[in-house]
Short mmCIF file of C-alpha atoms and ligand atoms in Angstrom, two decimals:
data_model
loop_
_atom_site.label_atom_id
_atom_site.label_comp_id
_atom_site.label_asym_id
_atom_site.label_seq_id
_atom_site.Cartn_x
_atom_site.Cartn_y
_atom_site.Cartn_z
CA MET A 10 91.77 112.70 78.23
CA ILE A 11 90.89 113.92 81.70
CA ARG A 12 92.54 111.58 84.14
CA ALA A 13 92.78 111.40 87.93
CA ILE A 14 95.58 109.50 89.67
CA VAL A 15 94.58 108.76 93.23
CA GLY A 16 95.42 106.48 96.13
CA ALA A 17 93.40 103.34 96.88
CA ASN A 18 94.85 103.00 100.38
CA TRP A 19 96.37 105.12 103.15
CA GLY A 20 98.64 107.20 100.91
CA ASP A 21 102.26 106.64 99.81
CA GLU A 22 101.11 104.17 97.16
CA GLY A 23 103.56 105.58 94.62
CA LYS A 24 101.22 108.13 93.00
CA GLY A 25 104.11 110.53 92.42
CA LYS A 26 106.00 108.11 90.22
CA ILE A 27 102.92 107.21 88.18
CA THR A 28 101.88 110.85 87.84
CA ASP A 29 105.37 111.81 86.73
CA MET A 30 105.32 108.92 84.25
CA CYS A 31 101.90 109.85 82.82
CA ALA A 32 102.68 113.57 82.90
CA ASP A 33 104.40 113.66 79.51
CA GLN A 34 101.06 112.81 77.87
CA SER A 35 99.40 115.71 79.76
CA ASP A 36 99.11 119.41 79.03
CA ILE A 37 98.10 120.31 82.57
CA VAL A 38 98.72 118.67 85.97
CA VAL A 39 96.52 119.77 88.86
CA ARG A 40 96.65 119.48 92.65
CA PHE A 41 93.11 119.82 93.96
CA GLN A 42 93.25 119.13 97.73
CA GLY A 43 95.57 118.71 100.71
CA GLY A 44 98.72 120.70 101.30
CA ALA A 45 102.32 120.30 102.32
CA ASN A 46 101.41 117.47 104.71
CA ALA A 47 102.33 114.57 102.45
CA GLY A 48 104.92 114.03 99.79
CA HIS A 49 105.46 112.27 96.54
CA THR A 50 108.84 110.80 95.74
CA ILE A 51 109.89 111.20 92.15
CA ILE A 52 113.04 109.76 90.65
CA ASN A 53 113.92 110.85 87.14
CA GLU A 54 116.87 112.03 85.05
CA HIS A 55 117.15 115.20 87.19
CA GLY A 56 117.53 113.33 90.50
CA ARG A 57 115.38 112.27 93.45
CA PHE A 58 112.78 114.78 94.61
CA ALA A 59 110.18 114.88 97.36
CA LEU A 60 107.30 117.05 96.14
CA HIS A 61 104.78 118.28 98.68
CA GLN A 62 102.70 120.97 97.02
CA LEU A 63 104.11 121.28 93.54
CA PRO A 64 102.19 119.19 91.02
CA SER A 65 104.28 116.35 89.58
CA GLY A 66 104.21 117.94 86.12
CA VAL A 67 106.98 120.36 87.10
CA PHE A 68 109.61 118.15 85.49
CA HIS A 69 108.12 118.69 82.04
CA GLU A 70 108.54 122.15 80.59
CA HIS A 71 105.50 121.89 78.30
CA ILE A 72 103.11 121.30 81.21
CA THR A 73 101.11 123.94 83.03
CA ASN A 74 100.94 122.97 86.70
CA VAL A 75 97.98 124.16 88.72
CA ILE A 76 97.49 124.55 92.46
CA ALA A 77 93.70 124.69 92.54
CA ASN A 78 91.08 126.14 94.90
CA GLY A 79 90.87 123.09 97.20
CA VAL A 80 94.54 123.12 98.22
CA ALA A 81 95.87 124.32 101.59
CA LEU A 82 98.44 126.73 100.18
CA ASN A 83 101.55 126.92 102.36
CA VAL A 84 103.42 129.73 100.61
CA ASP A 85 106.51 129.42 102.76
CA SER A 86 107.07 125.76 102.03
CA LEU A 87 106.03 126.18 98.39
CA MET A 88 108.79 128.76 97.92
CA LYS A 89 111.37 126.39 99.41
CA GLU A 90 110.13 123.56 97.22
CA MET A 91 110.26 125.74 94.12
CA LYS A 92 113.81 126.72 94.96
CA THR A 93 114.92 123.06 95.17
CA ILE A 94 113.51 122.43 91.72
CA GLU A 95 114.95 125.64 90.27
CA ASP A 96 118.35 124.88 91.80
CA ALA A 97 118.34 121.60 89.89
CA GLY A 98 118.11 123.72 86.72
CA ILE A 99 114.46 122.84 86.02
CA LYS A 100 112.13 125.42 84.48
CA PHE A 101 108.42 124.99 85.08
CA ASN A 102 105.06 126.69 84.67
CA LEU A 103 102.87 127.07 87.72
CA LEU A 104 99.51 128.75 88.26
CA ILE A 105 98.00 129.29 91.70
CA SER A 106 94.26 129.71 92.11
CA GLU A 107 93.14 133.13 93.27
CA ARG A 108 90.58 131.26 95.39
CA ALA A 109 93.03 128.85 97.05
CA GLN A 110 93.13 129.34 100.81
CA VAL A 111 96.35 130.42 102.45
CA LEU A 112 97.76 128.35 105.27
CA MET A 113 98.62 130.73 108.12
CA PRO A 114 101.37 130.56 110.76
CA HIS A 115 98.83 129.90 113.54
CA HIS A 116 97.59 126.75 111.78
CA VAL A 117 100.96 125.04 112.20
CA LEU A 118 101.26 126.23 115.80
CA MET A 119 97.74 125.06 116.65
CA ASP A 120 98.37 121.65 115.15
CA THR A 121 101.52 121.29 117.26
CA TYR A 122 99.92 122.62 120.48
CA GLU A 123 96.82 120.47 120.05
CA GLU A 124 98.85 117.25 119.56
CA GLU A 125 100.87 118.20 122.65
CA ARG A 126 97.66 118.78 124.63
CA LEU A 127 96.17 115.46 123.50
CA GLY A 128 99.25 113.47 124.57
CA ASP A 129 98.57 109.74 124.03
CA LYS A 130 95.23 110.54 122.45
CA LYS A 131 96.93 112.36 119.57
CA PHE A 132 95.88 111.83 115.95
CA GLY A 133 99.40 111.40 114.64
CA SER A 134 99.22 114.68 112.76
CA THR A 135 102.14 115.71 110.55
CA LYS A 136 101.83 119.09 112.31
CA SER A 137 101.62 120.90 109.00
CA GLY A 138 98.56 122.82 110.14
CA ILE A 139 96.14 121.02 107.85
CA ALA A 140 93.33 120.32 110.37
CA PRO A 141 93.25 123.88 111.80
CA PHE A 142 93.48 125.21 108.25
CA TYR A 143 90.40 123.32 107.05
CA SER A 144 88.55 124.19 110.30
CA ASP A 145 89.11 127.88 109.59
CA LYS A 146 88.15 127.40 105.96
CA TYR A 147 84.81 125.80 106.80
CA SER A 148 84.23 128.30 109.63
CA LYS A 149 84.70 130.91 106.88
CA VAL A 150 87.45 132.81 108.68
CA GLY A 151 90.28 131.71 106.35
CA ILE A 152 92.07 133.90 103.82
CA GLN A 153 91.81 133.24 100.10
CA VAL A 154 94.66 134.29 97.82
CA TRP A 155 92.74 137.27 96.38
CA GLU A 156 92.38 138.68 99.90
CA LEU A 157 96.16 139.08 100.12
CA TYR A 158 95.86 141.90 97.59
CA ASN A 159 93.17 143.85 99.52
CA LYS A 160 95.50 145.24 102.16
CA GLU A 161 93.15 147.28 104.35
CA MET A 162 90.49 144.59 104.40
CA LEU A 163 93.16 141.99 105.20
CA LYS A 164 94.49 143.96 108.16
CA GLU A 165 91.02 144.35 109.64
CA LYS A 166 90.21 140.69 109.14
CA LEU A 167 93.43 139.59 110.83
CA GLN A 168 92.82 141.83 113.81
CA GLY A 169 89.43 140.20 114.42
CA LEU A 170 90.74 136.70 113.76
CA TYR A 171 93.65 136.89 116.20
CA GLU A 172 91.52 138.31 119.03
CA LYS A 173 89.83 134.92 119.21
CA ILE A 174 92.91 132.81 118.46
CA ASN A 175 94.94 134.57 121.14
CA ILE A 176 92.37 133.66 123.79
CA GLN A 177 92.79 130.03 122.79
CA PHE A 178 96.60 130.29 122.71
CA LYS A 179 96.80 131.99 126.09
CA TYR A 180 94.18 130.11 128.09
CA LEU A 181 93.97 126.68 126.46
CA TYR A 182 97.55 126.10 125.41
CA ASN A 183 99.38 128.51 127.70
CA LYS A 184 101.47 129.75 124.75
CA PRO A 185 102.58 133.19 123.55
CA GLU A 186 100.00 135.33 121.78
CA ILE A 187 100.31 136.28 118.11
CA ASP A 188 100.75 139.86 116.93
CA TYR A 189 98.38 140.25 113.99
CA MET A 190 100.61 142.91 112.40
CA GLU A 191 103.46 140.43 112.19
CA VAL A 192 101.15 138.02 110.39
CA TYR A 193 100.04 140.88 108.14
CA GLU A 194 103.68 141.56 107.18
CA THR A 195 104.21 137.86 106.46
CA LEU A 196 101.10 137.71 104.29
CA CYS A 197 102.25 140.79 102.35
CA GLN A 198 105.50 138.93 101.61
CA TYR A 199 103.48 135.91 100.47
CA ALA A 200 101.42 138.15 98.20
CA GLU A 201 104.56 139.55 96.58
CA ALA A 202 106.19 136.12 96.21
CA ILE A 203 103.33 134.52 94.28
CA LYS A 204 101.82 137.51 92.46
CA ASP A 205 102.97 136.52 88.97
CA ARG A 206 101.42 133.07 89.26
CA VAL A 207 97.97 133.92 90.61
CA ALA A 208 95.13 133.19 88.17
CA ASP A 209 91.51 132.12 87.82
CA THR A 210 92.61 128.51 87.47
CA SER A 211 89.13 127.10 87.46
CA ALA A 212 88.13 129.14 84.36
CA PHE A 213 91.50 128.15 82.86
CA LEU A 214 90.79 124.46 83.42
CA ARG A 215 87.23 124.54 82.11
CA LYS A 216 88.45 126.26 78.95
CA ALA A 217 91.28 123.76 78.56
CA ILE A 218 88.83 120.86 78.88
CA LYS A 219 86.56 122.40 76.23
CA GLU A 220 89.59 122.72 73.94
CA GLY A 221 90.32 119.00 74.36
CA LYS A 222 93.52 119.40 76.36
CA ASN A 223 94.85 116.46 78.40
CA VAL A 224 94.47 117.17 82.08
CA LEU A 225 95.79 115.08 84.94
CA PHE A 226 94.46 115.47 88.47
CA GLU A 227 96.93 114.37 91.07
CA GLY A 228 95.57 113.09 94.36
CA GLN A 229 97.32 113.23 97.70
CA LEU A 230 97.09 110.53 100.38
CA GLY A 231 94.50 107.81 99.69
CA ALA A 232 90.86 106.77 99.93
CA LEU A 233 91.20 105.44 103.48
CA LYS A 234 92.34 108.90 104.66
CA ASP A 235 89.31 110.61 103.14
CA THR A 236 87.37 112.65 105.71
CA ASP A 237 83.99 111.11 104.84
CA HIS A 238 84.93 107.61 103.76
CA GLY A 239 88.16 106.80 105.58
CA ILE A 240 89.19 105.60 109.03
CA TYR A 241 87.67 108.60 110.79
CA PRO A 242 88.96 110.33 112.91
CA TYR A 243 92.42 109.15 111.75
CA VAL A 244 91.85 110.77 108.40
CA THR A 245 93.04 113.91 106.71
CA SER A 246 90.90 117.04 106.72
CA SER A 247 90.13 117.18 103.00
CA SER A 248 88.67 114.73 100.54
CA THR A 249 91.21 112.48 98.87
CA LEU A 250 88.78 111.10 96.31
CA ALA A 251 88.85 111.54 92.54
CA GLY A 252 85.30 112.90 92.78
CA TYR A 253 86.64 115.81 94.77
CA ALA A 254 88.91 116.81 91.88
CA SER A 255 85.88 118.35 90.27
CA VAL A 256 85.02 120.33 93.42
CA GLY A 257 88.57 121.30 94.36
CA ALA A 258 89.48 122.42 90.84
CA GLY A 259 86.12 123.68 89.56
CA VAL A 260 85.54 121.35 86.61
CA PRO A 261 82.41 119.35 85.71
CA PRO A 262 82.18 115.97 87.50
CA TYR A 263 81.44 114.21 84.22
CA ALA A 264 84.65 115.58 82.68
CA ILE A 265 86.86 113.02 84.45
CA ASP A 266 86.88 109.95 82.24
CA ASN A 267 89.79 107.93 83.58
CA ILE A 268 90.46 107.22 87.25
CA VAL A 269 93.65 105.33 88.04
CA ALA A 270 93.74 104.05 91.61
CA ILE A 271 97.25 103.30 92.83
CA THR A 272 97.90 100.51 95.28
CA LYS A 273 101.13 99.05 96.60
CA ALA A 274 101.80 95.31 96.40
CA TYR A 275 101.81 95.38 100.22
CA SER A 276 100.25 97.80 102.69
CA SER A 277 101.83 100.83 104.33
CA ALA A 278 100.40 103.63 106.42
CA VAL A 279 101.57 106.57 108.48
CA GLY A 280 99.93 108.03 111.55
CA GLU A 281 97.51 106.50 114.00
CA GLY A 282 94.44 104.41 113.24
CA PRO A 283 93.41 100.80 112.67
CA PHE A 284 95.47 98.69 110.24
CA VAL A 285 94.13 95.14 110.13
CA SER A 286 96.94 93.44 108.18
CA GLU A 287 99.77 95.27 109.98
CA LEU A 288 103.03 93.43 110.63
CA PHE A 289 105.18 93.93 113.71
CA GLY A 290 108.66 93.02 114.93
CA GLU A 291 111.32 91.57 112.67
CA GLU A 292 108.89 90.79 109.83
CA ALA A 293 107.79 94.43 109.74
CA ASP A 294 111.36 95.73 109.97
CA GLU A 295 112.43 93.65 107.02
CA LEU A 296 109.54 94.82 104.82
CA ARG A 297 110.08 98.41 105.96
CA ARG A 298 113.77 98.22 105.07
CA LYS A 299 113.08 96.71 101.64
CA GLY A 300 110.03 98.86 100.80
CA GLY A 301 109.83 101.83 98.43
CA ASP A 302 113.10 103.03 96.96
CA LYS A 303 114.83 103.80 100.26
CA GLY A 304 112.79 101.93 102.82
CA GLU A 305 109.35 102.89 104.06
CA PHE A 306 109.99 106.27 105.68
CA GLY A 307 107.68 109.27 105.16
CA ALA A 308 108.61 111.60 102.27
CA THR A 309 107.57 114.63 104.35
CA THR A 310 108.30 113.69 107.93
CA GLY A 311 110.87 110.87 107.66
CA ARG A 312 108.68 108.90 110.08
CA PRO A 313 108.93 105.10 109.75
CA ARG A 314 105.80 103.88 107.99
CA ARG A 315 103.68 101.08 109.40
CA VAL A 316 103.73 98.13 107.01
CA GLY A 317 101.69 94.99 106.45
CA TYR A 318 100.43 92.40 104.02
CA PHE A 319 98.24 93.40 101.09
CA ASP A 320 94.75 94.19 102.33
CA ALA A 321 92.31 93.28 99.57
CA VAL A 322 89.26 94.28 101.63
CA ALA A 323 90.53 97.82 102.23
CA THR A 324 91.84 98.15 98.67
CA ARG A 325 88.60 96.98 97.02
CA TYR A 326 86.73 99.53 99.13
CA GLY A 327 89.34 102.17 98.22
CA CYS A 328 88.93 101.43 94.51
CA GLU A 329 85.14 101.57 94.82
CA VAL A 330 84.99 104.92 96.58
CA GLN A 331 87.56 106.32 94.17
CA GLY A 332 85.46 105.06 91.25
CA ALA A 333 88.60 103.46 89.80
CA THR A 334 88.41 102.64 86.10
CA GLU A 335 91.81 100.95 86.33
CA VAL A 336 94.39 100.06 88.95
CA CYS A 337 98.16 100.39 89.01
CA MET A 338 100.06 98.17 91.42
CA THR A 339 103.43 99.54 92.52
CA CYS A 340 106.41 98.06 94.36
CA LEU A 341 105.89 94.47 93.23
CA ASP A 342 109.70 94.10 93.22
CA VAL A 343 109.78 94.72 96.97
CA LEU A 344 108.10 91.36 97.64
CA SER A 345 110.72 89.34 95.76
CA TYR A 346 112.32 88.20 99.04
CA MET A 347 109.18 86.63 100.53
CA ASP A 348 108.77 82.83 100.63
CA THR A 349 105.02 83.05 101.01
CA LEU A 350 102.71 85.93 100.19
CA HIS A 351 99.74 86.68 102.39
CA ILE A 352 96.70 88.53 101.09
CA CYS A 353 94.05 89.69 103.52
CA THR A 354 90.71 88.71 101.95
CA GLY A 355 88.43 89.12 104.96
CA TYR A 356 88.10 90.65 108.41
CA GLU A 357 87.05 88.40 111.25
CA TYR A 358 85.02 90.36 113.74
CA GLU A 359 83.08 88.79 116.63
CA GLY A 360 83.16 85.34 115.02
CA LYS A 361 81.99 86.44 111.56
CA VAL A 362 84.09 87.10 108.46
CA TYR A 363 83.40 90.38 106.65
CA THR A 364 84.52 91.31 103.18
CA ASP A 365 83.24 94.88 103.44
CA PHE A 366 85.30 97.64 104.99
CA LEU A 367 84.14 98.22 108.57
CA THR A 368 83.89 101.31 110.77
CA THR A 369 86.94 102.32 112.80
CA ASP A 370 85.87 100.69 116.10
CA LYS A 371 85.30 97.33 114.41
CA LEU A 372 88.50 97.58 112.36
CA TYR A 373 90.46 97.93 115.59
CA LYS A 374 89.10 94.59 116.78
CA ALA A 375 89.09 92.76 113.44
CA LYS A 376 91.58 89.97 112.72
CA PRO A 377 92.87 89.46 109.19
CA VAL A 378 91.83 86.36 107.25
CA TYR A 379 94.64 85.46 104.86
CA GLU A 380 94.95 83.52 101.65
CA THR A 381 98.50 82.51 100.81
CA LEU A 382 100.36 82.20 97.55
CA PRO A 383 103.95 81.07 96.91
CA GLY A 384 106.63 83.73 96.47
CA TRP A 385 108.76 84.03 93.31
CA LYS A 386 112.08 84.47 95.15
CA CYS A 387 114.04 86.23 92.42
CA ASP A 388 114.76 89.81 91.43
CA ILE A 389 112.14 91.14 89.00
CA ARG A 390 113.63 94.59 88.45
CA GLY A 391 114.75 95.14 84.91
CA ILE A 392 111.95 93.00 83.45
CA LYS A 393 110.25 94.99 80.69
CA ASN A 394 107.20 92.89 79.81
CA TYR A 395 104.52 91.62 82.12
CA ASP A 396 104.57 88.20 80.46
CA GLU A 397 108.23 87.76 81.44
CA LEU A 398 107.45 87.96 85.16
CA PRO A 399 107.78 84.69 87.09
CA LYS A 400 104.48 82.82 87.10
CA GLU A 401 104.12 83.28 90.88
CA ALA A 402 104.34 87.08 90.49
CA LYS A 403 101.69 87.04 87.78
CA ALA A 404 99.50 84.80 89.92
CA TYR A 405 99.81 87.30 92.78
CA VAL A 406 98.77 90.23 90.56
CA GLU A 407 95.91 88.27 89.01
CA PHE A 408 94.64 87.01 92.37
CA ILE A 409 94.50 90.59 93.63
CA GLU A 410 92.86 91.81 90.42
CA LYS A 411 90.02 89.30 91.00
CA GLN A 412 89.67 90.49 94.57
CA LEU A 413 89.46 94.14 93.49
CA GLY A 414 87.11 93.64 90.56
CA VAL A 415 89.01 96.29 88.57
CA LYS A 416 91.63 95.72 85.89
CA ILE A 417 95.23 96.09 87.04
CA SER A 418 96.49 97.80 83.90
CA MET A 419 99.99 98.65 85.13
CA VAL A 420 102.47 96.96 87.44
CA SER A 421 105.49 98.89 88.67
CA ASN A 422 108.66 96.90 89.32
CA GLY A 423 111.02 99.66 90.44
CA PRO A 424 110.97 103.30 91.50
CA GLY A 425 112.28 104.76 88.21
CA ARG A 426 110.09 106.37 85.57
CA HIS A 427 110.55 103.55 83.05
CA GLU A 428 110.15 100.64 85.45
CA ILE A 429 106.59 99.83 84.48
CA LEU A 430 104.85 96.81 82.98
CA TYR A 431 101.65 97.36 80.99
CA ARG A 432 98.95 94.71 80.79
P1 GDP B 513 103.05 108.83 96.87
O1 GDP B 513 102.84 109.87 97.90
O2 GDP B 513 101.82 108.01 96.62
O3 GDP B 513 103.61 109.38 95.61
O4 GDP B 513 104.10 107.79 97.43
P2 GDP B 513 105.56 108.07 98.05
O5 GDP B 513 106.39 108.71 97.06
O6 GDP B 513 105.41 108.72 99.39
O7 GDP B 513 106.02 106.59 98.37
C1 GDP B 513 106.22 105.65 97.40
C2 GDP B 513 107.64 105.14 97.51
O8 GDP B 513 107.77 104.00 96.69
C3 GDP B 513 108.69 106.09 97.02
O9 GDP B 513 109.85 105.90 97.77
C4 GDP B 513 108.90 105.67 95.56
O10 GDP B 513 110.17 106.03 95.04
C5 GDP B 513 108.78 104.20 95.68
N1 GDP B 513 108.28 103.48 94.52
C6 GDP B 513 107.28 103.77 93.66
N2 GDP B 513 107.07 102.76 92.81
C7 GDP B 513 107.96 101.79 93.14
C8 GDP B 513 108.22 100.47 92.67
O11 GDP B 513 107.56 99.96 91.77
N3 GDP B 513 109.21 99.79 93.30
C9 GDP B 513 109.93 100.28 94.33
N4 GDP B 513 110.88 99.54 94.88
N5 GDP B 513 109.70 101.51 94.83
C10 GDP B 513 108.73 102.24 94.23
#
């Protein structure tokens, strides 16, 4: 089976846990977009890990993990991440695409300087260099992995590249210039560090698919952060959609036969941008404290996440643009404390109620229209069968399923690998 596990919302839906859980049925786990700017939290018998670039198959020795062409490869942070996993005594297989683009030191600096320059108009970037990275990539001045091994060509390219960047650093940001030879030395170290893992991963994947191997594509962030379909400009700079797995990894679009969209039983988001069902004050603090496995704080940045009631309008749209064939709802246990559950089923904008996802300007002004259901008010962790859930919890899941128009095939009632209820 060729499966994609992707986010239906703003990211942090719990994809890492579900990917880790599904990974043992996979031969290959692939990251196809994004970079070190977001993280998955995985809790298993080895401990609690925040993965940023490593595919979630690293905890299974039989799996080949692939960092494919579409990823923003941050070698420095990848090395640190690999060390954490190795230090925990875990052995893993990892291939890095020879056509992946390398994130460069100036990308991180530019991201930081630009957010500083924008002040209150900032995008809420994680400052991991992702936006400048993808700008360079699409301006065709980036460096692909294979270029690291063509030393003379690399040196010449860097010299030209930094002439322009240094003008920007000096005159726009008033910051120190970059010595291209220092970057060259850094890139040579990167080349050495990854050399044994570099491969033509796209040929590898196409062959594996022909041989009937089970491949799992692991998405980062969620549909509403997609550059083309999300809350632009408060989006990420690469496509977060399952459809992009085929582009970012180099496999046929028709090869992906199962698309699992992950959604949380409530909403959470990081960064700036409209969030119609957002909660504030004490109500938000309580949900934030109880959310996830350690409260709703970013796996990469530690930033407190914005939280809110379940947004069925945004999630239905997310499932549609992902092309979800099934949905997994995570963190149902988190809502056990609530007396009443609110589900946003419409957006009221200028006196009219919309059930379609609106453009960013309208979302900012839209008011949530809620339906309410009674809470179940008891701990549901430890329950092993869906049928054993309190009837109010089942009613909540089934109400949302109707709203989404896609089967909720799995419900997660705890952060651990085995805390999952199949339907
Ligand atoms: P990802 O980027 O989509 O993988 O999501 P994150 O890992 O950033 O955030 C999801 C958070 O929810 C993590 O802290 C997970 O450990 C936690 N989590 C996942 N599923 C469940 C669940 O069913 N219940 C609870 N309480 N926490 C969960």
